[in-house]
PDB file of C-alpha atoms in Angstrom:
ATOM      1  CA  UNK A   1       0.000   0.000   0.000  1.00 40.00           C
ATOM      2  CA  UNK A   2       1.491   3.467  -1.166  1.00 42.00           C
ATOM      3  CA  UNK A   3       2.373   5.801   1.743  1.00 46.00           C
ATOM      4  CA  UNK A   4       0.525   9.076   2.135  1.00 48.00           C
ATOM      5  CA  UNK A   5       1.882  12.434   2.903  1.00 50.00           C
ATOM      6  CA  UNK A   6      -0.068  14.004   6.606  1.00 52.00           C
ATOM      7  CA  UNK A   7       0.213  17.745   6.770  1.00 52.00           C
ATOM      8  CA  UNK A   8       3.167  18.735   8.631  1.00 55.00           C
ATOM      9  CA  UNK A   9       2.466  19.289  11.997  1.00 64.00           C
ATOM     10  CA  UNK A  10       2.659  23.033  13.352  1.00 69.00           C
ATOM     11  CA  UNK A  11       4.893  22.420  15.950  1.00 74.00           C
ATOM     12  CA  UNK A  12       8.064  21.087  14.838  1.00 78.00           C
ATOM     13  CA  UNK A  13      11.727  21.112  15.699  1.00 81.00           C
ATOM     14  CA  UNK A  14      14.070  23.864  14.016  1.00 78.00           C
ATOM     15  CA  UNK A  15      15.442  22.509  10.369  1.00 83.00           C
ATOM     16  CA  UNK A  16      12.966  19.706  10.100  1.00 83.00           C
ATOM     17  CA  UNK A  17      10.668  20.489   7.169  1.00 83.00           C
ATOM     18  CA  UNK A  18      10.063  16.822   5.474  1.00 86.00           C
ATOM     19  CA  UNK A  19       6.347  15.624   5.281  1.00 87.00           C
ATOM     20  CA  UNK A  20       5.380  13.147   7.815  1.00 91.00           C
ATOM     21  CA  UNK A  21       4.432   9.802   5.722  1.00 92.00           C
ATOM     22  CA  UNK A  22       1.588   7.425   7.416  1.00 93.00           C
ATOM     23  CA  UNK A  23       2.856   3.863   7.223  1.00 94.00           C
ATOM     24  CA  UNK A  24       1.518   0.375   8.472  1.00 95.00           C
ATOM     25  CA  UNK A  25       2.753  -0.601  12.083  1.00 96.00           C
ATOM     26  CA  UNK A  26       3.744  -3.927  10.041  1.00 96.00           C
ATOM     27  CA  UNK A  27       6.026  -2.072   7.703  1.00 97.00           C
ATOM     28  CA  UNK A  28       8.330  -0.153   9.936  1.00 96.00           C
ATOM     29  CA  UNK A  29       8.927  -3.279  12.064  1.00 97.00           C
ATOM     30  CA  UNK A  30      11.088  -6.245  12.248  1.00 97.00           C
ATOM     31  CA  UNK A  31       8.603  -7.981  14.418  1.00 97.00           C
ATOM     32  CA  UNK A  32       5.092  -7.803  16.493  1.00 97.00           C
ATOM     33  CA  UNK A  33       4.916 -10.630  18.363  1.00 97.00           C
ATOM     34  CA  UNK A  34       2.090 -11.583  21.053  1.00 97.00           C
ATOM     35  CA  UNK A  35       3.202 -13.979  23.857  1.00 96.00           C
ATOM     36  CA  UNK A  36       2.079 -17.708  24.506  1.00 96.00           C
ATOM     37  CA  UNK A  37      -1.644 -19.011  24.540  1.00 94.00           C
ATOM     38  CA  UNK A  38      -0.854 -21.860  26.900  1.00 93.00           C
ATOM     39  CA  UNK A  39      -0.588 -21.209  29.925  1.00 90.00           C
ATOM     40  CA  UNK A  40       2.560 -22.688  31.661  1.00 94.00           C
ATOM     41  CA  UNK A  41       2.865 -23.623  35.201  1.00 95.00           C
ATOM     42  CA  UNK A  42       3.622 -21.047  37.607  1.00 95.00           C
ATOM     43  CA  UNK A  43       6.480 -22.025  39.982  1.00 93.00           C
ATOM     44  CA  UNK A  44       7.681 -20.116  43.605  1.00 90.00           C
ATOM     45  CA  UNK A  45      11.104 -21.019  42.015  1.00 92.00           C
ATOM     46  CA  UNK A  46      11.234 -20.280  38.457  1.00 94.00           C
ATOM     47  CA  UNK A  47      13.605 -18.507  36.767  1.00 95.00           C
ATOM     48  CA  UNK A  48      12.584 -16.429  34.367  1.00 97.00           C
ATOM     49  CA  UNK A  49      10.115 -13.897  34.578  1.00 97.00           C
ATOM     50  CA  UNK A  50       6.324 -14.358  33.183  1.00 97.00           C
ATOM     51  CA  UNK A  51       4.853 -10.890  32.135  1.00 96.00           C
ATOM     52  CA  UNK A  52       1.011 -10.006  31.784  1.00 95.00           C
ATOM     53  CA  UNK A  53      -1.025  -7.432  31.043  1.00 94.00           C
ATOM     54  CA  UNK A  54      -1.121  -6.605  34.793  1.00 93.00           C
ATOM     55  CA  UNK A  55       3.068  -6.274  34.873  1.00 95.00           C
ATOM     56  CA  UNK A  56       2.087  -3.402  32.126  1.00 95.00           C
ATOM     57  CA  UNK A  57       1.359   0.206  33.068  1.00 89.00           C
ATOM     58  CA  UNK A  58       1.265   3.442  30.759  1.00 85.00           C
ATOM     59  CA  UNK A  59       4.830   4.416  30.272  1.00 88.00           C
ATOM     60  CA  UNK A  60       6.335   1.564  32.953  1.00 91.00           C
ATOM     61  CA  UNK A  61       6.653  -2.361  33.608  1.00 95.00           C
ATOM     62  CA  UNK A  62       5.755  -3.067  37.145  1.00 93.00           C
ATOM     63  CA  UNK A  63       7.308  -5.949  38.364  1.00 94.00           C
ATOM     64  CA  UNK A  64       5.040  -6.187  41.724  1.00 88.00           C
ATOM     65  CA  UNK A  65       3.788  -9.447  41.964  1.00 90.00           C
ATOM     66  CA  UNK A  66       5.130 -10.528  38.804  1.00 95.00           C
ATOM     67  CA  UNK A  67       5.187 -14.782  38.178  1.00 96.00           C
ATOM     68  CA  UNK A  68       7.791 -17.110  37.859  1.00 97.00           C
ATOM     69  CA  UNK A  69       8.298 -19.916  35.408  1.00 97.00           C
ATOM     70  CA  UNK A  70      10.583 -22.517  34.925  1.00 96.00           C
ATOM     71  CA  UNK A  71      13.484 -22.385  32.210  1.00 96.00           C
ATOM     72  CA  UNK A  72      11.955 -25.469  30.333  1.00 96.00           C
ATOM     73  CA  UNK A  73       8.017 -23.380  30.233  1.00 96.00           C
ATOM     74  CA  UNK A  74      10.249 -20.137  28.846  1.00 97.00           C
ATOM     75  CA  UNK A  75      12.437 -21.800  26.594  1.00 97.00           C
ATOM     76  CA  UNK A  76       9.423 -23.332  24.516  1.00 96.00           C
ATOM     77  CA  UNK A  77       7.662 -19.305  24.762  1.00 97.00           C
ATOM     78  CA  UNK A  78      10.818 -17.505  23.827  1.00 97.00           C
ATOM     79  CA  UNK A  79      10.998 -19.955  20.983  1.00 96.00           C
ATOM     80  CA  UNK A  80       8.206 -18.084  19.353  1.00 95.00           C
ATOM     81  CA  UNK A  81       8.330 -14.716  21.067  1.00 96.00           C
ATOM     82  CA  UNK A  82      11.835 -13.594  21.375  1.00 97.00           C
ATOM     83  CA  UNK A  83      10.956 -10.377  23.734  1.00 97.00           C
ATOM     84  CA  UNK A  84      14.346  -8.243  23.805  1.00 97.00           C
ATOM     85  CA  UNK A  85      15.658  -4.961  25.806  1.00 97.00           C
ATOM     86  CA  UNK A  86      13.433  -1.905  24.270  1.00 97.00           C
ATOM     87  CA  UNK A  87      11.108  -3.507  22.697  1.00 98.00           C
ATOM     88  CA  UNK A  88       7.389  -1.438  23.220  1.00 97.00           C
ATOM     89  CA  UNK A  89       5.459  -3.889  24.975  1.00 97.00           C
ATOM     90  CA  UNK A  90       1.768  -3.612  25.038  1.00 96.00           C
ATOM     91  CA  UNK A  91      -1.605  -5.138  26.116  1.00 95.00           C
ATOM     92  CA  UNK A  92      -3.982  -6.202  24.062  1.00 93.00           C
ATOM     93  CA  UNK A  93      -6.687  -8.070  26.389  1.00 90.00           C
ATOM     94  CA  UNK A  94      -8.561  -7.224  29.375  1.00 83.00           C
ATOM     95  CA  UNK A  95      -9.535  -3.706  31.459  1.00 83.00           C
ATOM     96  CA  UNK A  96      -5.992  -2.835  30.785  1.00 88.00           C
ATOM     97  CA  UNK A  97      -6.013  -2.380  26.551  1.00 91.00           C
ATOM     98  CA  UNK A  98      -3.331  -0.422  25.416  1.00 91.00           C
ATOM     99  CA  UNK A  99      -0.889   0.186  28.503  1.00 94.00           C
ATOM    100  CA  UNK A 100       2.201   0.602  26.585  1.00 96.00           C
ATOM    101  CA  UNK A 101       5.617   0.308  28.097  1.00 96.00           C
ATOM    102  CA  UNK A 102       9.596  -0.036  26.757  1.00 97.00           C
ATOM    103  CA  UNK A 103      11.009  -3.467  28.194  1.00 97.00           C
ATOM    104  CA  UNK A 104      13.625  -2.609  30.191  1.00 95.00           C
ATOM    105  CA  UNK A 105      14.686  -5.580  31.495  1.00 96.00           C
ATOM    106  CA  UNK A 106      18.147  -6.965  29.886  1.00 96.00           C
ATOM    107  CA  UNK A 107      17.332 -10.422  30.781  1.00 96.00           C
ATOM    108  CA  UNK A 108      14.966 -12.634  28.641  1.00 97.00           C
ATOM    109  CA  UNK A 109      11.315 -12.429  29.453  1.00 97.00           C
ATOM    110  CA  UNK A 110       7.914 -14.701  28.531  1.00 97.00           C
ATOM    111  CA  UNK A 111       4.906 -13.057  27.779  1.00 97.00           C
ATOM    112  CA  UNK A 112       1.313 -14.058  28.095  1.00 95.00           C
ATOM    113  CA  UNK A 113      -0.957 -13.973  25.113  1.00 95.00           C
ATOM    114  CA  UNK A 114      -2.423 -10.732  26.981  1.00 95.00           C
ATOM    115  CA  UNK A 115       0.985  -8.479  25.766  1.00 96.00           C
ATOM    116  CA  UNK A 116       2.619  -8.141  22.830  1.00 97.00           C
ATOM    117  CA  UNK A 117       6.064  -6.579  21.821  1.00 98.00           C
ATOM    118  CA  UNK A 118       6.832  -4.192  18.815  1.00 98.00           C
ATOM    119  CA  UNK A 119      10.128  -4.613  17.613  1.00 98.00           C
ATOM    120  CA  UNK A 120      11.070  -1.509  15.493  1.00 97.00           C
ATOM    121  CA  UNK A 121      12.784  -2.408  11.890  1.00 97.00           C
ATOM    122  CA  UNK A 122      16.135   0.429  12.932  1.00 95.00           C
ATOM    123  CA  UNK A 123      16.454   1.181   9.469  1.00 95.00           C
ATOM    124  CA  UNK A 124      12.546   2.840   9.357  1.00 94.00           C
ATOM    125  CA  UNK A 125      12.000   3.718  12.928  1.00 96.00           C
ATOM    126  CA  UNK A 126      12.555   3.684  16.781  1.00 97.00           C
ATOM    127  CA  UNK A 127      11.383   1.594  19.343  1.00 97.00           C
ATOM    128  CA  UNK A 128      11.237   5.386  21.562  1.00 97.00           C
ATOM    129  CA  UNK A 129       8.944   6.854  18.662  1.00 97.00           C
ATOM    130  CA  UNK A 130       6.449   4.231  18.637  1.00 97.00           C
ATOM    131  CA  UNK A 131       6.228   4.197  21.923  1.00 97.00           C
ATOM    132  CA  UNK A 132       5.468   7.470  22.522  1.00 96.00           C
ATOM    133  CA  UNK A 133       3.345   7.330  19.945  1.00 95.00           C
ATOM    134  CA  UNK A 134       1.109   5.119  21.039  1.00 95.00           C
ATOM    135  CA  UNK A 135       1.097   6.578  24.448  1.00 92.00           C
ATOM    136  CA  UNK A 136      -0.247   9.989  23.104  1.00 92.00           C
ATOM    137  CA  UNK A 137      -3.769  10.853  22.920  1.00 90.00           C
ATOM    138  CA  UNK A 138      -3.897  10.446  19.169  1.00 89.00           C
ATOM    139  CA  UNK A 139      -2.348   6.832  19.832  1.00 91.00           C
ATOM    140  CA  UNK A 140      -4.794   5.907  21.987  1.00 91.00           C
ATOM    141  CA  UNK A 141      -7.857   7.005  20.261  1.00 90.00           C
ATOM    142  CA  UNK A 142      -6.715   4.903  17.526  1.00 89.00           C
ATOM    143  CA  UNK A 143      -7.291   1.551  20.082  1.00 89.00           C
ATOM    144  CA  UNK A 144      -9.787   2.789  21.055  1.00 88.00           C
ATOM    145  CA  UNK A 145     -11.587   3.249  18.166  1.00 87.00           C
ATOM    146  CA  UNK A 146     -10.377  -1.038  16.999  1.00 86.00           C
ATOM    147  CA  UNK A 147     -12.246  -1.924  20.412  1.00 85.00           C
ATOM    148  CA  UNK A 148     -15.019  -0.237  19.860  1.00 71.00           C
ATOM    149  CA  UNK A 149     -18.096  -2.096  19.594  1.00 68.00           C
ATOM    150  CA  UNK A 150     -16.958  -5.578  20.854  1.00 74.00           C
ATOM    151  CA  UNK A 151     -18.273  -7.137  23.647  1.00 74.00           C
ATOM    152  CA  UNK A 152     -14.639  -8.346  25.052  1.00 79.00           C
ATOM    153  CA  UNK A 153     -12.192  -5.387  25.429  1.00 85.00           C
ATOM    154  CA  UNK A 154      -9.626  -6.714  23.217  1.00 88.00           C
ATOM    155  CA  UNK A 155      -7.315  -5.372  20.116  1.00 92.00           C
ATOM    156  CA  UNK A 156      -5.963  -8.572  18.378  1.00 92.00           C
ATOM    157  CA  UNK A 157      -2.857  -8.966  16.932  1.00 94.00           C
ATOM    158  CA  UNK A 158      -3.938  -8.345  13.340  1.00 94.00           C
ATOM    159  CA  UNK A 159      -5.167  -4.704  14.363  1.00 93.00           C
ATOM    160  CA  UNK A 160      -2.291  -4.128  15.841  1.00 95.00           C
ATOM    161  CA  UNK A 161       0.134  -4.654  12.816  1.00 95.00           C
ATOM    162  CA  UNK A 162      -2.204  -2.783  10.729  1.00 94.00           C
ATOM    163  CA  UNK A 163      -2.283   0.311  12.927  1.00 94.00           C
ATOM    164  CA  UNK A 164      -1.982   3.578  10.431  1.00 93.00           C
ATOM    165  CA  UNK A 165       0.890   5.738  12.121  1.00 93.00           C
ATOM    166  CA  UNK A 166       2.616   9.007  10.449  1.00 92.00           C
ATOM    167  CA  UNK A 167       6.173   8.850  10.639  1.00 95.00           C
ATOM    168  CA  UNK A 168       8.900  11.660   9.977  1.00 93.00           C
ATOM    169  CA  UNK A 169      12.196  11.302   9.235  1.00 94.00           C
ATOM    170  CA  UNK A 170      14.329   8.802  11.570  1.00 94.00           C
ATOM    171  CA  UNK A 171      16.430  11.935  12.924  1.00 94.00           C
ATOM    172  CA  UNK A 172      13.078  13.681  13.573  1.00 94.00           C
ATOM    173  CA  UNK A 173      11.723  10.652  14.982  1.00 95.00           C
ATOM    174  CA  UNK A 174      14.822  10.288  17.709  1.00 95.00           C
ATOM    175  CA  UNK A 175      14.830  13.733  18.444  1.00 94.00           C
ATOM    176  CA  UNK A 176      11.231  13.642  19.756  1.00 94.00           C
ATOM    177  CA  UNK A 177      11.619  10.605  21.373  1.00 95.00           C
ATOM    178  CA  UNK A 178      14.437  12.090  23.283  1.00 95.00           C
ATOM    179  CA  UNK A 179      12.422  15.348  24.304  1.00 94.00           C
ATOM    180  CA  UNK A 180       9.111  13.507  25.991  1.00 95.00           C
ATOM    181  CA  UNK A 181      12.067  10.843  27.328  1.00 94.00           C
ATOM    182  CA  UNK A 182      13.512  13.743  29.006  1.00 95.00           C
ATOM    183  CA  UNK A 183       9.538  15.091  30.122  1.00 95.00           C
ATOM    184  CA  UNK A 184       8.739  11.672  31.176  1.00 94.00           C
ATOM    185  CA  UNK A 185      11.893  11.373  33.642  1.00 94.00           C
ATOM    186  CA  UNK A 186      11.009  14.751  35.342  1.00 96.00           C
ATOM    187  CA  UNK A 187       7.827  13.163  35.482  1.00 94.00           C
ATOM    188  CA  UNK A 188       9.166  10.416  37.381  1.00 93.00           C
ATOM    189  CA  UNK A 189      11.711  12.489  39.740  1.00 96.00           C
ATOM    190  CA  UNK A 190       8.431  15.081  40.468  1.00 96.00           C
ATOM    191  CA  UNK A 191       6.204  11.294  41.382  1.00 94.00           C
ATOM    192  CA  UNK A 192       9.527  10.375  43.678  1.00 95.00           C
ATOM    193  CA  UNK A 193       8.787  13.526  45.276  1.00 97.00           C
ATOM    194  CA  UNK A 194       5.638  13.551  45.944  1.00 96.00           C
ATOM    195  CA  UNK A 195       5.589   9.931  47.256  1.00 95.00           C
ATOM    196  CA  UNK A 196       7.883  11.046  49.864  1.00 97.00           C
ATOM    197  CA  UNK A 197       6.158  13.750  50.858  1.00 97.00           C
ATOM    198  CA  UNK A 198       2.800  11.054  51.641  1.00 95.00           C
ATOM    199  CA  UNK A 199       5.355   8.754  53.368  1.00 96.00           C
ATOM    200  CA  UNK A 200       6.144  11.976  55.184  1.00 97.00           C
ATOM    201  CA  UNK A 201       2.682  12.933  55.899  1.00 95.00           C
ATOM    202  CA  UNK A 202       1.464   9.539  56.997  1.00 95.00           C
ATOM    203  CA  UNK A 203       4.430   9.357  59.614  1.00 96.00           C
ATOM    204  CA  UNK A 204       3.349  12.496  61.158  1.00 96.00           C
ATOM    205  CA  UNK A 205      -0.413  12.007  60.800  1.00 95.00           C
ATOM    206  CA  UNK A 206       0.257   9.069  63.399  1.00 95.00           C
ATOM    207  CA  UNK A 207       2.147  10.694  65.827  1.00 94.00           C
ATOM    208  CA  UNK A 208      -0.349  13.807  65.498  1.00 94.00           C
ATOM    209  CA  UNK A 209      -3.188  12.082  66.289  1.00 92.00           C
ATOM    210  CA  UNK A 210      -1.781   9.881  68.760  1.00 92.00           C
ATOM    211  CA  UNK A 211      -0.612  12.766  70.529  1.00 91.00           C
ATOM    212  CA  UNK A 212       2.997  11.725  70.524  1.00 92.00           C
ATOM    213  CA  UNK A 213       3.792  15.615  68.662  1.00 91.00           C
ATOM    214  CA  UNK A 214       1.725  18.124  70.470  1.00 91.00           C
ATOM    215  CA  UNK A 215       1.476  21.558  69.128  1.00 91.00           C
ATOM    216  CA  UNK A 216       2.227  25.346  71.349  1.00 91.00           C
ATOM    217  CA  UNK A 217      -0.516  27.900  71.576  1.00 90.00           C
ATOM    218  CA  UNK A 218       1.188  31.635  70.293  1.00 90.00           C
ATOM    219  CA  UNK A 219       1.903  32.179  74.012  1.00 91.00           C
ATOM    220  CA  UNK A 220       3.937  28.902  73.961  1.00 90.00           C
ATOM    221  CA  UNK A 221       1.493  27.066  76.331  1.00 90.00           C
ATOM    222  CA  UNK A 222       0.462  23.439  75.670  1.00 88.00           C
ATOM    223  CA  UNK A 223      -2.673  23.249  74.545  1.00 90.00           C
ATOM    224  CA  UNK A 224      -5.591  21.661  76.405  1.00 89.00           C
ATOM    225  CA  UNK A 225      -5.771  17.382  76.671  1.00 89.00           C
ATOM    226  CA  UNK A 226      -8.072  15.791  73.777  1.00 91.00           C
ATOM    227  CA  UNK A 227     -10.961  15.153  74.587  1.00 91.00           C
ATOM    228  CA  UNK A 228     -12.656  11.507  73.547  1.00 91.00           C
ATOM    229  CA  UNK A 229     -16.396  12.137  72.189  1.00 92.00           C
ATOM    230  CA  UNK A 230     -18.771   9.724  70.026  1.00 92.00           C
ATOM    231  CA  UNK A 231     -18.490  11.365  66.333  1.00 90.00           C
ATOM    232  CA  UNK A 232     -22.430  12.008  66.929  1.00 90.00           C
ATOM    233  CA  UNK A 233     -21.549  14.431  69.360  1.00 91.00           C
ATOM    234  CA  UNK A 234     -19.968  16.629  67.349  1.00 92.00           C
ATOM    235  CA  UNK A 235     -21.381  16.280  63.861  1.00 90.00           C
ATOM    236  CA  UNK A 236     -24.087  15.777  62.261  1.00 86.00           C
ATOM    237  CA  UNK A 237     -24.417  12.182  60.429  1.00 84.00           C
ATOM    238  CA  UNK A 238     -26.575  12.049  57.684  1.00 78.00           C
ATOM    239  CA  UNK A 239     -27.195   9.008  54.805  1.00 74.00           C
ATOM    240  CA  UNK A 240     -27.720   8.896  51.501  1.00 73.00           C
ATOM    241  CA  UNK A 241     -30.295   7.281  49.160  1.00 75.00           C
ATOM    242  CA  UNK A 242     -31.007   6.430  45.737  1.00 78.00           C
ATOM    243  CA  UNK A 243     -34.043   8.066  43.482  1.00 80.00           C
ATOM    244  CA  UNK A 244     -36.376   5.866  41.692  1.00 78.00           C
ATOM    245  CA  UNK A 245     -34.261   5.619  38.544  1.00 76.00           C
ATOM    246  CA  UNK A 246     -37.711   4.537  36.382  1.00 76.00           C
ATOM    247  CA  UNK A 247     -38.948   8.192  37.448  1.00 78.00           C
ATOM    248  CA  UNK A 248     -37.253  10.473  34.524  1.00 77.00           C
ATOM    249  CA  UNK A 249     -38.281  13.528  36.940  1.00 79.00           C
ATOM    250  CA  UNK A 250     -35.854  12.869  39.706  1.00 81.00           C
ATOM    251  CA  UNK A 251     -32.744  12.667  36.938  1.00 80.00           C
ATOM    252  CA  UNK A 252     -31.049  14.692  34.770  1.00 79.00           C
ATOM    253  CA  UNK A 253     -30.877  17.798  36.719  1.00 83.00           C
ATOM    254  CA  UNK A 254     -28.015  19.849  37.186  1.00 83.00           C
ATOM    255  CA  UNK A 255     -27.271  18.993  41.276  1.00 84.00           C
ATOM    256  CA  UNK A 256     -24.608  16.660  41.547  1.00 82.00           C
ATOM    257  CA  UNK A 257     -24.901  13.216  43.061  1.00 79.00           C
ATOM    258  CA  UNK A 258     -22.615  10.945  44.324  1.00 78.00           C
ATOM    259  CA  UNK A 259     -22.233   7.051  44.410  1.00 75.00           C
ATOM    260  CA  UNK A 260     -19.547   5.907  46.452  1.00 71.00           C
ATOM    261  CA  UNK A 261     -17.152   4.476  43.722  1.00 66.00           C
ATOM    262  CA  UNK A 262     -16.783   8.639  43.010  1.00 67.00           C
ATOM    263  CA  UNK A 263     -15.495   9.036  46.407  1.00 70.00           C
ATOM    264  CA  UNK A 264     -12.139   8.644  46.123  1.00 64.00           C
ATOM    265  CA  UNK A 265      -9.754  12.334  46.589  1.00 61.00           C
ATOM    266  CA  UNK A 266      -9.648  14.602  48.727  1.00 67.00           C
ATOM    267  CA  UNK A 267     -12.422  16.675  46.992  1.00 68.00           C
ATOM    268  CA  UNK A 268     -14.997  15.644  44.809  1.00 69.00           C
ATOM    269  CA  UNK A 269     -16.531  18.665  42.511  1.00 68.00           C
ATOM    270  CA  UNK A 270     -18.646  17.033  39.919  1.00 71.00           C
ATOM    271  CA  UNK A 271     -20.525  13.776  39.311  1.00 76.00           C
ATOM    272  CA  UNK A 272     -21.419  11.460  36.479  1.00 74.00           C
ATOM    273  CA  UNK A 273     -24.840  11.882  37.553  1.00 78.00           C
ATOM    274  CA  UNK A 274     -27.301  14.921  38.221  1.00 84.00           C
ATOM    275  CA  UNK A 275     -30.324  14.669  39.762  1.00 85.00           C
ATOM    276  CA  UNK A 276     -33.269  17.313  39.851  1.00 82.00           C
ATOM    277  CA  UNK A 277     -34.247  20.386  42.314  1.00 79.00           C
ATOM    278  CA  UNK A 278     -37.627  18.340  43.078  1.00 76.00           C
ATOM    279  CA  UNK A 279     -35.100  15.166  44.257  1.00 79.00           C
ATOM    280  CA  UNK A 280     -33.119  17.693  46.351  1.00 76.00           C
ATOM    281  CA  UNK A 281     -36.112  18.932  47.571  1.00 73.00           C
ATOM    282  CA  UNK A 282     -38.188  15.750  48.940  1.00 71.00           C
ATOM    283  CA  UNK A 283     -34.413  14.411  50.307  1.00 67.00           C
ATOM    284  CA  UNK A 284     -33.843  16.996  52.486  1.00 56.00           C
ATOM    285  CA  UNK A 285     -37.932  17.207  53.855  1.00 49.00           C
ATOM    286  CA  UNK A 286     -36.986  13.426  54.048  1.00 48.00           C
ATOM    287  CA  UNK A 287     -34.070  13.600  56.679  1.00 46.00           C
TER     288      UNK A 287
END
């Protein structure tokens, strides 16, 4: 199939002026590969490492609770799906459809049927590029749009070859890899931070509310004891309910209400559903 020019793209590194040419996934590689649809026995003591889709995350490969296998199960998987260092590693089954990662473990792998690897052909394209790619909005829409409609959240392995990417130049395509590389470490080093700062804040939300750190009044006095009291004492506890959802009336309003799967930061501003100034109405003669 001929390669099409894409309009180049308004933002663009300095002396790069080449048209951006969409290309088959299949034609820029040396190999997609999916891994094994047997599943091999899962040993305490294996020795080589058995990646699924739930080892993948966007942009890393978790290795929390990853399985073992034995070197006779990984010899007969690597056979057929020869995972290497770099390699963009993706999922393809389940809730987790198109995390993409780089493999950067040096050591051989095996890979469930659930992930497959994209081997970049070097002479076309990166490994970096691709993976970026995929990771960016525009990337994802594109799964998202080869799942659409099935019953099973799944991209097979066919869809995934045939994938219609743009592609510049292989200079322009390191050089961009390189820039959201460097974004994506910053990324990581600002993440580092911040889970320190929760380690930091759980420590001392312990010994606050134990009492083991007491705070000064501004005259330098300790402040009075705590006080134990029944939560009902000092609040007011109040439940929640659940309109008739056959009575269109109570719905589709423009006051916010929660379920308690949307209950999950700190603050919670909007909701998937709205309910109507008649609901809010009866609930609150109701209580």
């Amino acid at each position: 199939m001929a390669a099409t020019n894409q309009q180049v793209p308004t933002l663009r590194f300095t002396r790069f002026t080449e048209d951006w040419k969409e290309k088959i996934l299949v034609n820029v590689c040396e190999k997609i590969q999916d891994g094994t649809h047997f599943s091999p026995n899962i040993s305490e003591n294996g020795e080589y490492k058995y990646i699924t889709s739930k080892n993948i995350r966007n942009g890393s490969l978790t290795l929390e609770n990853v399985d073992l296998i034995s070197k006779t199960e990984h010899d007969a998987i690597y056979k057929r799906c020869d995972v290497r260092y770099g390699d963009v590693l993706i999922t393809k089954d389940g809730a987790s459809t198109g995390n993409v990662c780089l493999n950067t473990l040096e050591e051989e792998i095996s890979l469930l049927s659930s992930v497959a690897f994209i081997r970049a052909n070097s002479q076309v394209s990166k490994n970096s590029f691709i993976y970026q790619y995929i990771c960016s909005p525009y990337g994802q829409r594109k799964i998202i749009s080869a799942i659409a409609g099935q019953a099973i959240t799944r991209i097979t392995l066919t869809k995934i070859k045939n994938f219609k990417f743009s592609f510049p130049s292989l200079t322009e395509q390191q050089k961009i890899a390189n820039f959201l590389s460097s974004v994506d470490t910053k990324i990581e080093q600002l993440n580092q931070k911040k889970a320190l700062w929760e380690q930091y804040k759980k420590g001392m939300m312990q010994k606050l509310f134990s009492q083991q750190i007491r705070f000064k009044d501004e005259s330098g006095k300790d402040y009075p004891n705590w006080e134990e009291k029944r939560l009902g004492d000092v609040g007011r506890i109040i439940g929640g309910g659940t309109p008739d959802t056959g009575q269109k009336n109570l719905w589709n309003g423009n006051i916010v209400w929660f379920t308690p799967t949307e209950i999950k930061f700190k603050y919670s501003r909007s909701s998937i559903r709205k309910i109507s100034k008649e609901t809010l109405i009866n609930s609150v003669g109701a209580i």
